[in-house]
Amino acid sequence: MRNSISSILRDSSVLGNWVKRNLLFLVLFLLVYFLNRHFKYYIDLPVLGYICRCHLNDYIGGFVFCIYLNMLLVFNHRRPLKKLQHLLLMMTGVAILWEYFFPVFIPYSTSDFCDVIAYLLGTVTYYLLLCRMPAKKEKSDIL
């Protein structure tokens, strides 16, 4: 596993750049998550405060789950999911499990359709930022 990860990260190919961009966005979104966890109760603006307290973590979860899934696929020598319909289908299944199946077994968990929408918006953001934007080509990619 270690050789696989290091070879992908050292690789200057488009896939190597794609993995590096995924890791960068993973760090950025996790930073936003931790900032939200700390400051969400101090936001006085009604709509922004509500979004930060109730749905921002679900939005971040949709984005980060796409990165997690695609990293697992890449490190196991599979092609990552890059088509919007595949990403949305996967996230719809996951969101239904998290919001409607697991609350039956977890007493403190609640179902919320707005959370499903937040997961899907996070997935669309992932698609727009990491799948639609072409990776920067380096000289070694062109030759």
PDB file of C-alpha atoms in Angstrom:
ATOM      1  CA  MET A   1       0.000   0.000   0.000  1.00  0.00           C
ATOM      2  CA  ARG A   2       2.796   2.403   0.879  1.00  0.00           C
ATOM      3  CA  ASN A   3       4.538   1.936  -2.469  1.00  0.00           C
ATOM      4  CA  SER A   4       1.240   2.528  -4.228  1.00  0.00           C
ATOM      5  CA  ILE A   5       0.588   5.822  -2.402  1.00  0.00           C
ATOM      6  CA  SER A   6       4.103   7.161  -2.804  1.00  0.00           C
ATOM      7  CA  SER A   7       4.236   6.223  -6.481  1.00  0.00           C
ATOM      8  CA  ILE A   8       0.923   7.993  -7.160  1.00  0.00           C
ATOM      9  CA  LEU A   9       1.988  11.131  -5.261  1.00  0.00           C
ATOM     10  CA  ARG A  10       5.398  11.270  -6.964  1.00  0.00           C
ATOM     11  CA  ASP A  11       3.878  10.666 -10.358  1.00  0.00           C
ATOM     12  CA  SER A  12       3.754  13.905 -12.375  1.00  0.00           C
ATOM     13  CA  SER A  13       0.983  12.577 -14.578  1.00  0.00           C
ATOM     14  CA  VAL A  14      -2.519  13.992 -14.699  1.00  0.00           C
ATOM     15  CA  LEU A  15      -3.664  11.341 -12.188  1.00  0.00           C
ATOM     16  CA  GLY A  16      -0.900  12.339  -9.771  1.00  0.00           C
ATOM     17  CA  ASN A  17      -1.938  15.995 -10.037  1.00  0.00           C
ATOM     18  CA  TRP A  18      -5.572  14.993  -9.560  1.00  0.00           C
ATOM     19  CA  VAL A  19      -4.695  13.131  -6.345  1.00  0.00           C
ATOM     20  CA  LYS A  20      -2.733  16.122  -5.055  1.00  0.00           C
ATOM     21  CA  ARG A  21      -5.676  18.466  -5.759  1.00  0.00           C
ATOM     22  CA  ASN A  22      -8.031  16.077  -3.962  1.00  0.00           C
ATOM     23  CA  LEU A  23      -5.749  16.033  -0.936  1.00  0.00           C
ATOM     24  CA  LEU A  24      -5.505  19.840  -0.964  1.00  0.00           C
ATOM     25  CA  PHE A  25      -9.290  20.223  -1.037  1.00  0.00           C
ATOM     26  CA  LEU A  26      -9.607  17.565   1.664  1.00  0.00           C
ATOM     27  CA  VAL A  27      -7.395  19.620   3.969  1.00  0.00           C
ATOM     28  CA  LEU A  28      -9.267  22.853   3.132  1.00  0.00           C
ATOM     29  CA  PHE A  29     -12.711  21.354   3.721  1.00  0.00           C
ATOM     30  CA  LEU A  30     -11.601  19.684   6.960  1.00  0.00           C
ATOM     31  CA  LEU A  31     -10.298  23.066   8.117  1.00  0.00           C
ATOM     32  CA  VAL A  32     -13.705  24.628   7.351  1.00  0.00           C
ATOM     33  CA  TYR A  33     -15.351  21.751   9.237  1.00  0.00           C
ATOM     34  CA  PHE A  34     -13.248  22.323  12.373  1.00  0.00           C
ATOM     35  CA  LEU A  35     -13.787  26.094  12.203  1.00  0.00           C
ATOM     36  CA  ASN A  36     -17.529  25.521  11.868  1.00  0.00           C
ATOM     37  CA  ARG A  37     -17.542  23.098  14.826  1.00  0.00           C
ATOM     38  CA  HIS A  38     -15.878  25.762  16.972  1.00  0.00           C
ATOM     39  CA  PHE A  39     -17.627  28.963  15.820  1.00  0.00           C
ATOM     40  CA  LYS A  40     -21.128  27.903  14.674  1.00  0.00           C
ATOM     41  CA  TYR A  41     -22.824  28.951  17.915  1.00  0.00           C
ATOM     42  CA  TYR A  42     -21.273  32.436  17.822  1.00  0.00           C
ATOM     43  CA  ILE A  43     -22.797  33.448  14.472  1.00  0.00           C
ATOM     44  CA  ASP A  44     -25.558  35.995  15.123  1.00  0.00           C
ATOM     45  CA  LEU A  45     -26.963  36.285  11.599  1.00  0.00           C
ATOM     46  CA  PRO A  46     -30.172  34.203  11.582  1.00  0.00           C
ATOM     47  CA  VAL A  47     -29.948  32.480   8.180  1.00  0.00           C
ATOM     48  CA  LEU A  48     -26.163  32.035   8.177  1.00  0.00           C
ATOM     49  CA  GLY A  49     -26.222  30.795  11.767  1.00  0.00           C
ATOM     50  CA  TYR A  50     -28.946  28.268  10.926  1.00  0.00           C
ATOM     51  CA  ILE A  51     -27.035  26.987   7.892  1.00  0.00           C
ATOM     52  CA  CYS A  52     -23.783  26.672   9.859  1.00  0.00           C
ATOM     53  CA  ARG A  53     -25.449  24.933  12.818  1.00  0.00           C
ATOM     54  CA  CYS A  54     -27.695  22.567  10.850  1.00  0.00           C
ATOM     55  CA  HIS A  55     -26.454  21.910   7.321  1.00  0.00           C
ATOM     56  CA  LEU A  56     -22.867  23.070   6.661  1.00  0.00           C
ATOM     57  CA  ASN A  57     -21.320  19.895   8.095  1.00  0.00           C
ATOM     58  CA  ASP A  58     -23.581  17.792   5.857  1.00  0.00           C
ATOM     59  CA  TYR A  59     -22.488  19.842   2.833  1.00  0.00           C
ATOM     60  CA  ILE A  60     -18.842  19.310   3.802  1.00  0.00           C
ATOM     61  CA  GLY A  61     -19.588  15.611   4.378  1.00  0.00           C
ATOM     62  CA  GLY A  62     -20.868  15.218   0.824  1.00  0.00           C
ATOM     63  CA  PHE A  63     -17.708  16.815  -0.562  1.00  0.00           C
ATOM     64  CA  VAL A  64     -15.291  14.929   1.683  1.00  0.00           C
ATOM     65  CA  PHE A  65     -17.017  11.584   1.123  1.00  0.00           C
ATOM     66  CA  CYS A  66     -16.458  11.957  -2.642  1.00  0.00           C
ATOM     67  CA  ILE A  67     -12.750  12.556  -2.005  1.00  0.00           C
ATOM     68  CA  TYR A  68     -12.593   9.591   0.379  1.00  0.00           C
ATOM     69  CA  LEU A  69     -14.316   7.237  -2.061  1.00  0.00           C
ATOM     70  CA  ASN A  70     -12.199   8.320  -5.030  1.00  0.00           C
ATOM     71  CA  MET A  71      -8.976   8.049  -3.035  1.00  0.00           C
ATOM     72  CA  LEU A  72      -9.930   4.477  -2.099  1.00  0.00           C
ATOM     73  CA  LEU A  73     -10.605   3.710  -5.746  1.00  0.00           C
ATOM     74  CA  VAL A  74      -7.333   5.265  -6.977  1.00  0.00           C
ATOM     75  CA  PHE A  75      -5.180   3.609  -4.309  1.00  0.00           C
ATOM     76  CA  ASN A  76      -6.745   0.265  -5.237  1.00  0.00           C
ATOM     77  CA  HIS A  77      -5.907   0.864  -8.908  1.00  0.00           C
ATOM     78  CA  ARG A  78      -9.471   1.633  -9.979  1.00  0.00           C
ATOM     79  CA  ARG A  79     -10.705   4.614 -11.945  1.00  0.00           C
ATOM     80  CA  PRO A  80     -12.206   7.380  -9.800  1.00  0.00           C
ATOM     81  CA  LEU A  81     -15.814   8.474 -10.237  1.00  0.00           C
ATOM     82  CA  LYS A  82     -15.746  11.667 -12.293  1.00  0.00           C
ATOM     83  CA  LYS A  83     -19.166  11.762 -13.976  1.00  0.00           C
ATOM     84  CA  LEU A  84     -21.785  13.819 -12.186  1.00  0.00           C
ATOM     85  CA  GLN A  85     -24.519  11.192 -12.557  1.00  0.00           C
ATOM     86  CA  HIS A  86     -22.294   8.499 -10.991  1.00  0.00           C
ATOM     87  CA  LEU A  87     -21.329  10.776  -8.095  1.00  0.00           C
ATOM     88  CA  LEU A  88     -24.947  11.818  -7.474  1.00  0.00           C
ATOM     89  CA  LEU A  89     -26.202   8.243  -7.631  1.00  0.00           C
ATOM     90  CA  MET A  90     -23.578   7.134  -5.118  1.00  0.00           C
ATOM     91  CA  MET A  91     -24.265  10.075  -2.788  1.00  0.00           C
ATOM     92  CA  THR A  92     -28.040   9.647  -3.019  1.00  0.00           C
ATOM     93  CA  GLY A  93     -27.661   6.077  -1.783  1.00  0.00           C
ATOM     94  CA  VAL A  94     -25.323   7.129   1.001  1.00  0.00           C
ATOM     95  CA  ALA A  95     -27.581  10.037   2.023  1.00  0.00           C
ATOM     96  CA  ILE A  96     -30.637   7.791   2.172  1.00  0.00           C
ATOM     97  CA  LEU A  97     -28.729   5.369   4.394  1.00  0.00           C
ATOM     98  CA  TRP A  98     -27.460   8.158   6.696  1.00  0.00           C
ATOM     99  CA  GLU A  99     -30.737  10.052   6.913  1.00  0.00           C
ATOM    100  CA  TYR A 100     -33.430   7.381   6.800  1.00  0.00           C
ATOM    101  CA  PHE A 101     -31.967   3.944   7.582  1.00  0.00           C
ATOM    102  CA  PHE A 102     -29.410   4.583  10.334  1.00  0.00           C
ATOM    103  CA  PRO A 103     -31.704   6.813  12.484  1.00  0.00           C
ATOM    104  CA  VAL A 104     -33.833   3.713  13.068  1.00  0.00           C
ATOM    105  CA  PHE A 105     -30.883   2.150  14.914  1.00  0.00           C
ATOM    106  CA  ILE A 106     -29.217   5.259  16.374  1.00  0.00           C
ATOM    107  CA  PRO A 107     -31.487   6.858  18.995  1.00  0.00           C
ATOM    108  CA  TYR A 108     -29.996  10.379  18.932  1.00  0.00           C
ATOM    109  CA  SER A 109     -29.994  10.612  15.122  1.00  0.00           C
ATOM    110  CA  THR A 110     -32.771  12.377  13.209  1.00  0.00           C
ATOM    111  CA  SER A 111     -33.856  12.340   9.575  1.00  0.00           C
ATOM    112  CA  ASP A 112     -33.838  15.595   7.631  1.00  0.00           C
ATOM    113  CA  PHE A 113     -34.470  15.982   3.901  1.00  0.00           C
ATOM    114  CA  CYS A 114     -32.501  19.264   3.889  1.00  0.00           C
ATOM    115  CA  ASP A 115     -29.429  17.257   4.946  1.00  0.00           C
ATOM    116  CA  VAL A 116     -29.879  15.055   1.865  1.00  0.00           C
ATOM    117  CA  ILE A 117     -29.914  18.216  -0.264  1.00  0.00           C
ATOM    118  CA  ALA A 118     -26.754  19.426   1.537  1.00  0.00           C
ATOM    119  CA  TYR A 119     -24.963  16.121   0.791  1.00  0.00           C
ATOM    120  CA  LEU A 120     -25.931  16.392  -2.868  1.00  0.00           C
ATOM    121  CA  LEU A 121     -24.806  20.052  -3.053  1.00  0.00           C
ATOM    122  CA  GLY A 122     -21.451  19.016  -1.586  1.00  0.00           C
ATOM    123  CA  THR A 123     -21.212  16.357  -4.277  1.00  0.00           C
ATOM    124  CA  VAL A 124     -22.009  18.860  -7.043  1.00  0.00           C
ATOM    125  CA  THR A 125     -19.362  21.207  -5.609  1.00  0.00           C
ATOM    126  CA  TYR A 126     -16.849  18.352  -5.697  1.00  0.00           C
ATOM    127  CA  TYR A 127     -17.721  17.685  -9.318  1.00  0.00           C
ATOM    128  CA  LEU A 128     -17.405  21.359 -10.287  1.00  0.00           C
ATOM    129  CA  LEU A 129     -14.096  21.916  -8.450  1.00  0.00           C
ATOM    130  CA  LEU A 130     -12.277  18.665  -9.065  1.00  0.00           C
ATOM    131  CA  CYS A 131     -13.826  16.856 -12.017  1.00  0.00           C
ATOM    132  CA  ARG A 132     -14.741  19.667 -14.395  1.00  0.00           C
ATOM    133  CA  MET A 133     -11.555  21.698 -13.948  1.00  0.00           C
ATOM    134  CA  PRO A 134      -8.787  20.219 -16.061  1.00  0.00           C
ATOM    135  CA  ALA A 135      -5.610  19.313 -14.238  1.00  0.00           C
ATOM    136  CA  LYS A 136      -2.653  21.551 -14.915  1.00  0.00           C
ATOM    137  CA  LYS A 137      -0.426  19.837 -17.441  1.00  0.00           C
ATOM    138  CA  GLU A 138       3.280  19.793 -16.841  1.00  0.00           C
ATOM    139  CA  LYS A 139       6.033  19.562 -19.438  1.00  0.00           C
ATOM    140  CA  SER A 140       6.456  15.849 -18.810  1.00  0.00           C
ATOM    141  CA  ASP A 141       2.735  15.323 -19.578  1.00  0.00           C
ATOM    142  CA  ILE A 142       3.072  16.978 -22.992  1.00  0.00           C
ATOM    143  CA  LEU A 143       6.205  15.133 -24.156  1.00  0.00           C
TER     144      LEU A 143
END
